[in-house]
Coordinates of C-alpha atoms in Angstrom, one line a residue:
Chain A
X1 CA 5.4 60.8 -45.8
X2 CA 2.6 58.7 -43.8
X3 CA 3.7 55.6 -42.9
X4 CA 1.6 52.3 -44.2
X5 CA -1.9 52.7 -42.6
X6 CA -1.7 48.8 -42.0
X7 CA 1.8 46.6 -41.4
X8 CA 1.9 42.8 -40.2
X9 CA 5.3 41.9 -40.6
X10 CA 5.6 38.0 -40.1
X11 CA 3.3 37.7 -38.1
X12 CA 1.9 34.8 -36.3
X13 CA -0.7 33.8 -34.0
X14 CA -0.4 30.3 -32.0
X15 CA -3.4 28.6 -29.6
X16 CA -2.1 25.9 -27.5
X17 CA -3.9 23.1 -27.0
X18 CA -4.1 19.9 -26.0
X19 CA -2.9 17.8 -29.7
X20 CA -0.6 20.8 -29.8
X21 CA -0.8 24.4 -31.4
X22 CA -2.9 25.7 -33.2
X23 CA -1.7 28.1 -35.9
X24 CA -4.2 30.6 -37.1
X25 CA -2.0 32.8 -38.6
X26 CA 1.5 31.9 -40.1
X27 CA 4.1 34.4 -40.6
X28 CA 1.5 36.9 -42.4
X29 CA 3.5 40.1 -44.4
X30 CA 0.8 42.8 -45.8
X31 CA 1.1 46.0 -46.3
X32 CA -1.9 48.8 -46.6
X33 CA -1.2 51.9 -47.9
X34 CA -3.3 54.8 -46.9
X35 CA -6.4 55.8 -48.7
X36 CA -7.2 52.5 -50.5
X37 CA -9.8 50.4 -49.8
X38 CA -8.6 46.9 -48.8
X39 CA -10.5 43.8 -49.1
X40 CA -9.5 40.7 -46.9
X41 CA -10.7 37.7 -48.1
X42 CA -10.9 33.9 -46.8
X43 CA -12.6 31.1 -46.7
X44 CA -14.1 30.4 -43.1
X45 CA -11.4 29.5 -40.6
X46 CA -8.9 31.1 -42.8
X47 CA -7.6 34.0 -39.9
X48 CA -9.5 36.8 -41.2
X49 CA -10.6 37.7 -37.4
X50 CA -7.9 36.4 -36.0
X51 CA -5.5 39.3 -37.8
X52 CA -7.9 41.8 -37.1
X53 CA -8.1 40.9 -33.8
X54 CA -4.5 41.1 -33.3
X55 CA -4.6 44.8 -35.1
X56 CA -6.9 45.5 -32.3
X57 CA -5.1 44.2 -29.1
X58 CA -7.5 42.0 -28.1
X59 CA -4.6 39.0 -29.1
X60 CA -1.3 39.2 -28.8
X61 CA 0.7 38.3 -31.4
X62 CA 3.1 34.6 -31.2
X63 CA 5.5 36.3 -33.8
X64 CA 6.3 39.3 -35.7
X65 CA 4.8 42.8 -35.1
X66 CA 1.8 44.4 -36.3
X67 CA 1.6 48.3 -36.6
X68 CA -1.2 50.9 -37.4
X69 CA 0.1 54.1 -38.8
X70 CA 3.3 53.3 -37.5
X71 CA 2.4 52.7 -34.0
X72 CA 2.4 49.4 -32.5
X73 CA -0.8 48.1 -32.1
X74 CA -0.1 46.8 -28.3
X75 CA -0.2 50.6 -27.5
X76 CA -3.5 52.0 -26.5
X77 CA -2.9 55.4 -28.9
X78 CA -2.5 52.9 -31.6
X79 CA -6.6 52.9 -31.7
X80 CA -7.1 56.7 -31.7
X81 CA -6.9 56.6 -35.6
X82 CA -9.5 52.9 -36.2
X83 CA -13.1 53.0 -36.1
X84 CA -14.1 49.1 -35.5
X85 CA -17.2 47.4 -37.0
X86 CA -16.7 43.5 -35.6
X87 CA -18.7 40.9 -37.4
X88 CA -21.7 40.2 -34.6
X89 CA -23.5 43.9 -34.2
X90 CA -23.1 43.3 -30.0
X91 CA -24.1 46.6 -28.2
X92 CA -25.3 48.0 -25.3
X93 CA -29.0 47.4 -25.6
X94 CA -30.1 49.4 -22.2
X95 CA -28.4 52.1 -24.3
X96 CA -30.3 54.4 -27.0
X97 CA -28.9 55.1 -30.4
X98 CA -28.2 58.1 -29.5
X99 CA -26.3 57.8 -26.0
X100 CA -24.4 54.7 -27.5
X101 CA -23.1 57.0 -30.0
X102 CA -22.0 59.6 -27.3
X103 CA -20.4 57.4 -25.3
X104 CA -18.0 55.4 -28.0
X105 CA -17.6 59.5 -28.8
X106 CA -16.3 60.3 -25.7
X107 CA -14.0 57.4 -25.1
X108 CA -12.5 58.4 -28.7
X109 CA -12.0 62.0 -26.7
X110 CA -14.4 63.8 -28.2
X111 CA -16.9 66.1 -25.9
X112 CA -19.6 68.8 -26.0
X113 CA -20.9 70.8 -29.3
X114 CA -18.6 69.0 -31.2
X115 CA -19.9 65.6 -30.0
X116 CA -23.5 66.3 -30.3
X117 CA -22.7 67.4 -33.8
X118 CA -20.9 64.4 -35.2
X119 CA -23.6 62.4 -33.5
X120 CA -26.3 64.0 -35.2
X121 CA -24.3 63.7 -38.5
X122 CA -23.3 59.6 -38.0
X123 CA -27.1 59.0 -37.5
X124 CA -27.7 61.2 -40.2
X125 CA -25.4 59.1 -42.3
X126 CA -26.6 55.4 -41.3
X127 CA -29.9 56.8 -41.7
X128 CA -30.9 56.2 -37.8
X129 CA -32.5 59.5 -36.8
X130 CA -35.6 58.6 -36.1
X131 CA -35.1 55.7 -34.0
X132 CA -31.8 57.6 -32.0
X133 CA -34.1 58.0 -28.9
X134 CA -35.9 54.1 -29.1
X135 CA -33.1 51.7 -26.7
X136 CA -31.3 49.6 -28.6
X137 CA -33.2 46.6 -27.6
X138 CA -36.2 47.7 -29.7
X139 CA -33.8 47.7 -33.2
X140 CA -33.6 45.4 -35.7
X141 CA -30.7 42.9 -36.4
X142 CA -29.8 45.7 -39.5
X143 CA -30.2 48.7 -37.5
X144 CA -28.3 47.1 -34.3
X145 CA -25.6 46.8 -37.5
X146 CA -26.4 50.2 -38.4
X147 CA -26.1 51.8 -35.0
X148 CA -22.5 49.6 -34.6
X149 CA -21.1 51.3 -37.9
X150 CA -22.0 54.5 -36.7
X151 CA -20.1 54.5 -33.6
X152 CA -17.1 53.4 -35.6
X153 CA -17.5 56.4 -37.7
X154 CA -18.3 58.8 -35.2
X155 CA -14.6 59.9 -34.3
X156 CA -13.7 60.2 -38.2
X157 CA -11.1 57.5 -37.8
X158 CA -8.3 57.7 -40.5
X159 CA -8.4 53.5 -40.6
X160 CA -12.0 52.1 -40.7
X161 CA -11.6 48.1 -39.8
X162 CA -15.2 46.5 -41.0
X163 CA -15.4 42.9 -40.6
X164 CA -17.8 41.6 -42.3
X165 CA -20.0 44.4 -42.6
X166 CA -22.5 43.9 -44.9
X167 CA -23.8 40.4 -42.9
X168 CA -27.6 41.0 -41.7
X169 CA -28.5 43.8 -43.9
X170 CA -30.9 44.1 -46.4
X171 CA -29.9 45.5 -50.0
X172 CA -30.4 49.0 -49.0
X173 CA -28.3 48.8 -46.2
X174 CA -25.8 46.9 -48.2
X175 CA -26.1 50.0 -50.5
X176 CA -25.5 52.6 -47.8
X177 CA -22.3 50.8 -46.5
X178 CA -20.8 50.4 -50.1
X179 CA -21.5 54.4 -50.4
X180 CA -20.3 55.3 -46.5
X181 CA -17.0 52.9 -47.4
X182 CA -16.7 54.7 -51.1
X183 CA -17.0 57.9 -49.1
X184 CA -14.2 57.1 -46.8
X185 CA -11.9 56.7 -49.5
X186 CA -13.0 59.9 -51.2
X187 CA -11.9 62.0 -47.6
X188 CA -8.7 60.2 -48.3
X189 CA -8.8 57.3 -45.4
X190 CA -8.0 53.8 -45.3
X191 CA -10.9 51.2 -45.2
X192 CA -9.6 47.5 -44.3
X193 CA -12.7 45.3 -45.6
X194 CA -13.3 41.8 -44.6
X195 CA -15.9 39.9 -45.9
X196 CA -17.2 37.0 -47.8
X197 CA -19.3 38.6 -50.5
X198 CA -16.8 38.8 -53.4
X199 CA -19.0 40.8 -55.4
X200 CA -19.0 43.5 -53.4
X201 CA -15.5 43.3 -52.9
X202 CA -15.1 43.3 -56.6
X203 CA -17.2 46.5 -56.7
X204 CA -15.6 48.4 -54.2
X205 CA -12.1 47.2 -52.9
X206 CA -8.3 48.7 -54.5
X207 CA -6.6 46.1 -53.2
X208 CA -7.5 42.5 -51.8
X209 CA -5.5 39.8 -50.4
X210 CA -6.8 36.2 -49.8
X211 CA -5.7 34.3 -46.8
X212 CA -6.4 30.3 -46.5
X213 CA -4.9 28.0 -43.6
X214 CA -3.6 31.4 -42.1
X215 CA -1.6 32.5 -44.3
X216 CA -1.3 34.9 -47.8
X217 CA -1.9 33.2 -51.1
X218 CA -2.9 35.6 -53.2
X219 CA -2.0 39.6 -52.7
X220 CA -3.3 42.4 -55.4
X221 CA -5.3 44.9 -57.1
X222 CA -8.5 42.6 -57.9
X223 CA -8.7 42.8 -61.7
X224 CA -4.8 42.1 -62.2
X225 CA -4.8 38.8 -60.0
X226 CA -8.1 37.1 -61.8
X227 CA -7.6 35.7 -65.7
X228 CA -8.8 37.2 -68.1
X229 CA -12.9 36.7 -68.3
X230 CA -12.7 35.5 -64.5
X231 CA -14.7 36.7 -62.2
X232 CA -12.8 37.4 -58.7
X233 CA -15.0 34.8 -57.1
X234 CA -13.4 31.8 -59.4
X235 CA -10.6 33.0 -58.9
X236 CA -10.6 32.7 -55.3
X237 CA -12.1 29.4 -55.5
X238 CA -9.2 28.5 -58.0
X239 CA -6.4 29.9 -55.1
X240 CA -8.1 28.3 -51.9
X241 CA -9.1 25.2 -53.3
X242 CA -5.2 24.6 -54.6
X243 CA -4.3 25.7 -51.0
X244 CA -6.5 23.2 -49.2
X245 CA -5.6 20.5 -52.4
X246 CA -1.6 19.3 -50.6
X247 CA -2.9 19.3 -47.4
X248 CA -6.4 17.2 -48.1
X249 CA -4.0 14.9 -50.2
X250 CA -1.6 14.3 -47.7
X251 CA -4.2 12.6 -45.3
Chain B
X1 CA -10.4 60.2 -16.1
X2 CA -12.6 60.9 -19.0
X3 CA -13.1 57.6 -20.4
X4 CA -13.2 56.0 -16.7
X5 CA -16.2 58.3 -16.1
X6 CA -17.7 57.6 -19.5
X7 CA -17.5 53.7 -18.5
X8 CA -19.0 54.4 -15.4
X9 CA -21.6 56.3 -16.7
X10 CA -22.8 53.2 -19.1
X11 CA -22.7 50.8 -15.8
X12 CA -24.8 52.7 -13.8
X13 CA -27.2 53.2 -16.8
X14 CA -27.4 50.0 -17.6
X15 CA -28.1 48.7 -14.1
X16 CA -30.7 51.8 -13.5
X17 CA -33.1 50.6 -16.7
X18 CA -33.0 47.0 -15.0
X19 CA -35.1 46.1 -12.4
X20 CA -33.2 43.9 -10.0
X21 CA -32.3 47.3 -7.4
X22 CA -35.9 48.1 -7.7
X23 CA -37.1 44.7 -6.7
X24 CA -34.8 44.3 -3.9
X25 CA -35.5 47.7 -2.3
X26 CA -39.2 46.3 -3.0
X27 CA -38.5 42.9 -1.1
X28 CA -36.9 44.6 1.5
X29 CA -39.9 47.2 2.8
X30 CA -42.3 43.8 2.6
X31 CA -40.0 41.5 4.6
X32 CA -39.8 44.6 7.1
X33 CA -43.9 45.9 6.7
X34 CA -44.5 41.4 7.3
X35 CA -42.1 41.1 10.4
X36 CA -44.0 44.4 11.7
X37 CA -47.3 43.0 11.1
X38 CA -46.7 39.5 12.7
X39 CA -46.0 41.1 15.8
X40 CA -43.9 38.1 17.3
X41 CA -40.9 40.3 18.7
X42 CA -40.7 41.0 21.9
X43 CA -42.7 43.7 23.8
X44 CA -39.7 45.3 25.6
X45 CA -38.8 47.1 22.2
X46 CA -40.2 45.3 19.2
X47 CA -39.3 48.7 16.9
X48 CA -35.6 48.4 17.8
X49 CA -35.7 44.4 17.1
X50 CA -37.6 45.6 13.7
X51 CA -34.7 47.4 12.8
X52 CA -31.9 45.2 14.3
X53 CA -33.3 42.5 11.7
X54 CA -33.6 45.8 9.2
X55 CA -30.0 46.4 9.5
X56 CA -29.1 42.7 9.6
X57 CA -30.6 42.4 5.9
X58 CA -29.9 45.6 4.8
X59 CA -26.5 44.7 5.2
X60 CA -26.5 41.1 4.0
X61 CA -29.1 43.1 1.0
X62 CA -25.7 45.4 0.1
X63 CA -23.2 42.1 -0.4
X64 CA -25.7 40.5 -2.7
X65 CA -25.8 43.3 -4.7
X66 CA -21.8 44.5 -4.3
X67 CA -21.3 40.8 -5.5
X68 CA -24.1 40.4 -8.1
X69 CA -22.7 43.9 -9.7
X70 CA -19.4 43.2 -9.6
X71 CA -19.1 40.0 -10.8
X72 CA -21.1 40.3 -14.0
X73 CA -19.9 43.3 -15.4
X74 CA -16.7 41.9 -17.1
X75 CA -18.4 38.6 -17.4
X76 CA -21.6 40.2 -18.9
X77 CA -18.9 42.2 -21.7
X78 CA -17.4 39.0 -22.9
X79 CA -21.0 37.1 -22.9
X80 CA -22.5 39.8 -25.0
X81 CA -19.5 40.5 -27.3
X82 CA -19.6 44.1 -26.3
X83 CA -16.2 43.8 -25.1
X84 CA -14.5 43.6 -28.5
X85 CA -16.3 47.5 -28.9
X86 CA -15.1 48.8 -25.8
X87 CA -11.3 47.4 -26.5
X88 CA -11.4 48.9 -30.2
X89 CA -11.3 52.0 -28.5
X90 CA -8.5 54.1 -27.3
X91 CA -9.1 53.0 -23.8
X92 CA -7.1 51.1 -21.4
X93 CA -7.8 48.1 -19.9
X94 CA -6.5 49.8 -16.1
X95 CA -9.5 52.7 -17.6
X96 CA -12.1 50.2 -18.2
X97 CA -11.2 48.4 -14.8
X98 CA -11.8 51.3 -12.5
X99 CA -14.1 52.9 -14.7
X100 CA -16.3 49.6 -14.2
X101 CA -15.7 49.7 -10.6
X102 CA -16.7 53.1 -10.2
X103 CA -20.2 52.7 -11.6
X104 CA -20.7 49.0 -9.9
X105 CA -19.7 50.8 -6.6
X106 CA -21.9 54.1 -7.4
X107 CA -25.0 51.1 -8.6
X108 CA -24.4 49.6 -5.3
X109 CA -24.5 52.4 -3.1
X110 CA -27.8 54.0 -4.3
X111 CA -29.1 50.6 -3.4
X112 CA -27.5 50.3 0.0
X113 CA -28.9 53.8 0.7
X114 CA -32.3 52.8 -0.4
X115 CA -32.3 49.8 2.0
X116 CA -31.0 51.8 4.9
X117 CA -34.1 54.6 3.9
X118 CA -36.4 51.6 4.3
X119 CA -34.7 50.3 7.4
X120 CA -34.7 53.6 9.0
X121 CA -38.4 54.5 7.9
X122 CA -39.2 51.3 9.4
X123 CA -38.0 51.9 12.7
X124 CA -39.3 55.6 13.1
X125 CA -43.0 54.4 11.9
X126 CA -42.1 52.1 15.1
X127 CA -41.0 54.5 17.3
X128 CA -37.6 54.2 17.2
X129 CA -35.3 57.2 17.0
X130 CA -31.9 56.1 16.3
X131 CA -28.5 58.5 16.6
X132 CA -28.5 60.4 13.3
X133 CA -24.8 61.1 13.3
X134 CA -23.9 57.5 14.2
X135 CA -26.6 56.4 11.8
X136 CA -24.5 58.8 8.8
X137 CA -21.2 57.0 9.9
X138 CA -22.6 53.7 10.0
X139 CA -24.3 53.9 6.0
X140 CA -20.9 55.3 5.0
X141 CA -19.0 52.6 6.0
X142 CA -21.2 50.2 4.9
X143 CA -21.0 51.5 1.6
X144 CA -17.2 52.0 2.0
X145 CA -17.1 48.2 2.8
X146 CA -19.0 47.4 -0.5
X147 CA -16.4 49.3 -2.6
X148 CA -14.0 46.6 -1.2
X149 CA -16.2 44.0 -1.9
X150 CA -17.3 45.3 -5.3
X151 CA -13.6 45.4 -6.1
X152 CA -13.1 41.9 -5.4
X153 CA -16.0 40.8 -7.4
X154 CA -14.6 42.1 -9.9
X155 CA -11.0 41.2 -9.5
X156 CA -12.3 37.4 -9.5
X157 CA -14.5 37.9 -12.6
X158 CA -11.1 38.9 -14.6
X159 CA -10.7 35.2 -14.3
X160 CA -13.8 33.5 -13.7
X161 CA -17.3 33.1 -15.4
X162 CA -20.0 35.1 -13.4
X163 CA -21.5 32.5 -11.7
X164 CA -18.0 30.8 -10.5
X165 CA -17.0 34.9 -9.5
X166 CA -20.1 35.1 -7.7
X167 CA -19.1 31.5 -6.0
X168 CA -15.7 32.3 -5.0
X169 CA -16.5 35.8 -3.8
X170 CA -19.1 35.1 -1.2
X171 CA -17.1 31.8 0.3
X172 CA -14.0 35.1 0.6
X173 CA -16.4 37.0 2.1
X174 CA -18.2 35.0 4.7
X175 CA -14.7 33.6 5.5
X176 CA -13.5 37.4 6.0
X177 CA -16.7 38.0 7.9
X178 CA -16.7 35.0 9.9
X179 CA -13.3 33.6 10.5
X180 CA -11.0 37.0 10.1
X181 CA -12.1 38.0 13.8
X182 CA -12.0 34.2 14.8
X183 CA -7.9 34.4 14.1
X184 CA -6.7 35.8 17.4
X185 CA -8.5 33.1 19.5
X186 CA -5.9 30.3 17.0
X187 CA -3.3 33.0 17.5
X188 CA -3.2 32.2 21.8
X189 CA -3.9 28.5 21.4
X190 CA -1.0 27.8 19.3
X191 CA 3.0 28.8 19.2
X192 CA 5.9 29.0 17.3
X193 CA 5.2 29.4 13.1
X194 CA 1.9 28.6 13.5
X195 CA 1.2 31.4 15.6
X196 CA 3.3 33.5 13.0
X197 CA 1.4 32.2 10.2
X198 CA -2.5 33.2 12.0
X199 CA -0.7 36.4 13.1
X200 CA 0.5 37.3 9.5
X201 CA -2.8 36.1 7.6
X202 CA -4.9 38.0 10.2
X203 CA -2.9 41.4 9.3
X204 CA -3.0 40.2 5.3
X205 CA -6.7 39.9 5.0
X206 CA -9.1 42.9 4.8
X207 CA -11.4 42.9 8.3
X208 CA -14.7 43.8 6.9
X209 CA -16.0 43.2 10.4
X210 CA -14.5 46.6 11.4
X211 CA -16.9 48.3 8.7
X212 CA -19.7 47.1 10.9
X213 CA -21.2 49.7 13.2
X214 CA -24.7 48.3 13.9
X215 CA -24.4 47.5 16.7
X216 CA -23.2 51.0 18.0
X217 CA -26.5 52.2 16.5
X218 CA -28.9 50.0 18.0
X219 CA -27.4 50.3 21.6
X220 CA -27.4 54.5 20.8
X221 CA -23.9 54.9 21.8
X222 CA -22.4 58.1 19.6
X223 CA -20.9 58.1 16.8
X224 CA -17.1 57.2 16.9
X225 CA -14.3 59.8 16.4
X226 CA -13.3 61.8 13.5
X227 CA -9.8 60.8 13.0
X228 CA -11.1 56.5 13.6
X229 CA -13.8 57.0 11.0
X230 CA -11.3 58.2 8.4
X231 CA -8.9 55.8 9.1
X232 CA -12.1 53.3 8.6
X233 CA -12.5 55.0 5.5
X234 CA -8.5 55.2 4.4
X235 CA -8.3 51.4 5.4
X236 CA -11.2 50.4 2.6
X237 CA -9.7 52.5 -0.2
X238 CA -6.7 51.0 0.2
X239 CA -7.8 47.3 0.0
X240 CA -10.2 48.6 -3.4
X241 CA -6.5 49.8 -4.7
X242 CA -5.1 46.2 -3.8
X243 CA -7.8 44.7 -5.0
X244 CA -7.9 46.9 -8.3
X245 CA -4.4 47.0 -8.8
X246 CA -4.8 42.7 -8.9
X247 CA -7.1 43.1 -11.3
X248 CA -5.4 45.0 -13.9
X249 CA -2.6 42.1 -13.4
X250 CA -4.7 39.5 -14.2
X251 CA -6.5 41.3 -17.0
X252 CA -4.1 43.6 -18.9
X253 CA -2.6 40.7 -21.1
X254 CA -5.9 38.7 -21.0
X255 CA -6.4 37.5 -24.8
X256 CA -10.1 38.0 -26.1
X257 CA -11.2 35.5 -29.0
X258 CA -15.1 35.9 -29.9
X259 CA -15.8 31.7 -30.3
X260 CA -13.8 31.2 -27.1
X261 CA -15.5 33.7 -25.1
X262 CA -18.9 32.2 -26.5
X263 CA -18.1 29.3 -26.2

């Protein structure tokens, strides 16, 4: 049996500083199981990017172990299997569509036909094909977005992070990610789906978990957690508001 | 070695669709075609003075640039967030390292050799024939002394903003150009540990002066032996290695936050 496509078990993320550490993540246990879609939600601050940069590498963890697949997510092969959209579209804008997409292919170990091919198919898909050959410089803020979620597909991860990734674009783009993310799960892989539109979380997600003040409050499929006749965004402002509530009171 | 060649590839893209090289190479054949012009050098051999002072910049010409290169291309990855798409990747952070390095140092080169071509066109449109063999070794080691400097740029940028890597990296160089050869003179005028201690830090520091063969060109003596010239050339990779191999220590359990590095 696969192992959970996503694991933090306890874990915890610490920034020192000067009136003492920060904790932006606090002994954080969720589980992903492959082939869902799985919203992260949180209100600004809450750790959202601090987990997924942890899953990533780029922070190390204070406590506890995160794992991808099974595979600790210190170790470089743990990244073979995720395709990464971060939340700012940052790419190389020297670069054309087209040769950023070749090379995020090639350090994902693809090379030749096979490379052209899913290039031409990624652009294809993100609907980029006539603007492959302009540099990125020339794009828009949504097809710089564009351009960044086709080089996370281009390698057909089996664990798609997205953070944020519907920020920027207008509603047809918001469209053709909700129908690339659907897609994902229909192939049978994992999407793990931060964002702050709860709608669209609502519309597309199996599974969501809210995080405030770093840590879980509120873990499950997005129907079953809300009351019935509540929407999924009063409910979250229900949960983080009664999060934030001891802590505001005890000032 | 895939993915260190695909990183290089992107750096010496990126540095071929900007115009700073261009501008320099530019800067360069107009300092030379003005000194030329002015005709203030002296009559015994103004071509061979034209192309003392072209060597003298095309070599000062190659540091700026080993140094400019190598100290913004971590830097420049952090600034830009570009860094958090790189890392997403399977690639390692010794892989990104070299694989930067390699494309600074290949970005550099071209340039270096592009100066020397303007130096050298200089002084033949002057009447100066220089020794073509000596002339080979001499851009080769030049550019072999820019892959140690180019690692070091980029060493100190694991640490450093650009413009404080920049900083620190020419104060190192200039002292390794300047003082390194100074060391044996403190070495005779002093005894006991202090003697010990020049002796030691003039063994532990990279002698770029060694690198230099100018003035072996200009006088027309030949070029210097086979087995010396790949010592030269042994010598330089090993102090990229060091340098490198400090690099990936400072850098491999470096934590990247987006607000910090934008901060």
């Amino acid at each position: 049996m696969d192992p959970m496509a996503i694991t933090f078990d306890g874990l915890g993320v610490r920034f020192p500083s000067r009136r003492g550490d920060v904790v932006a993540l606090d002994n954080l246990d969720i589980s992903v199981a492959p082939g869902r879609i799985f919203g992260f939600l949180g209100p600004n601050g809450a750790g959202k990017t601090t987990a997924i940069h942890v899953l990533l590498g780029f922070l190390s963890a204070t406590s506890g172990r995160a794992s991808v697949f099974g595979c600790d997510v210190r170790e470089t092969i743990a990244r073979q299997r995720i395709g990464y959209l971060p939340e700012h579209p940052d790419v190389y804008r020297f670069l054309t569509g087209r040769e950023m997409l070749r090379f995020a292919g090639r350090l994902c170990g693809l090379d030749g036909a096979v490379l052209d091919q899913r290039a031409e198919a990624v652009l294809q898909e993100v609907d980029l094909t006539a603007a492959a050959d302009r540099r990125i410089a020339t794009y828009s803020r949504g097809m710089r977005q564009r351009v960044c979620l086709a080089q996370a597909l281009i390698h057909e991860p089996d664990l798609l992070i997205l953070d944020e990734p519907t920020g920027g674009l207008d509603p047809i783009g918001r469209l053709l990610v909700r129908r690339i993310i659907s897609d994902w799960r229909d192939h049978g892989r994992t999407v793990f789906f931060s964002s702050h539109e709860l709608s669209e979380v609502e519309l597309v997600c199996d599974r969501v978990c809210i995080l405030a003040r770093g840590r879980v409050v509120a873990q499950g499929v997005p129907h079953e957690l809300a009351a019935p006749g509540e929407r999924l965004e009063q409910f979250f402002m229900r949960v983080v508001v009664a999060e934030a509530a001891p802590a505001n009171g005890g000032r | 070695m895939r993915n260190v060649l695909a990183v290089a590839g992107v750096v010496l893209r990126c540095w071929a669709r900007r115009k700073e090289g261009y501008i320099l190479v530019v800067l360069l054949a107009a300092a030379q075609y003005a000194i030329a012009s002015m005709q203030v050098l002296a009559s015994g051999g103004p071509g061979l003075y034209l192309y003392d002072v072209g060597l003298l910049l095309t070599w000062f010409l190659g540091w700026i640039v080993a140094i400019h290169v190598g100290a913004s291309e971590l830097p420049g990855e952090e600034s830009h967030g570009t860094i958090f798409l790189l890392l997403a990747k399977p690639l390692d952070r010794a892989e990104l390292l070299v694989g930067k390095w390699l494309g600074a140092w290949t970005t550099v080169a071209a340039c270096t050799l592009a100066f020397h071509a303007v130096a050298l066109a200089s002084a033949l449109l002057t009447g100066v024939h220089p020794p073509l063999a000596a002339m080979g070794q001499m851009c080769l080691l030049h550019i072999v002394s820019l892959a140690v400097l180019t690692a070091m740029a980029i060493a100190v940028s694991t640490r450093f903003n650009r413009d404080a890597a920049v900083s620190l990296t020419v104060t190192a160089v200039l002292a390794m150009f300047l003082i390194v050869p100074k060391i044996p003179k403190f070495i005779v005028t002093t005894a006991g540990w202090r003697a010990s201690m020049f002796e030691a830090l003039y063994y532990a520091l990279p002698h770029l002066d060694l690198f230099d063969m100018r003035r072996r060109v200009l006088h027309g003596y030949g070029p210097i032996s086979g087995g010396t010239f790949l010592t030269l050339v042994g010598y330089g990779a090993v102090w990229a290695g060091v340098l490198l191999f400090i690099a990936w220590l400072a850098y491999r359990r470096r934590r990247f936050q987006r607000d910090r590095l934008l901060e």
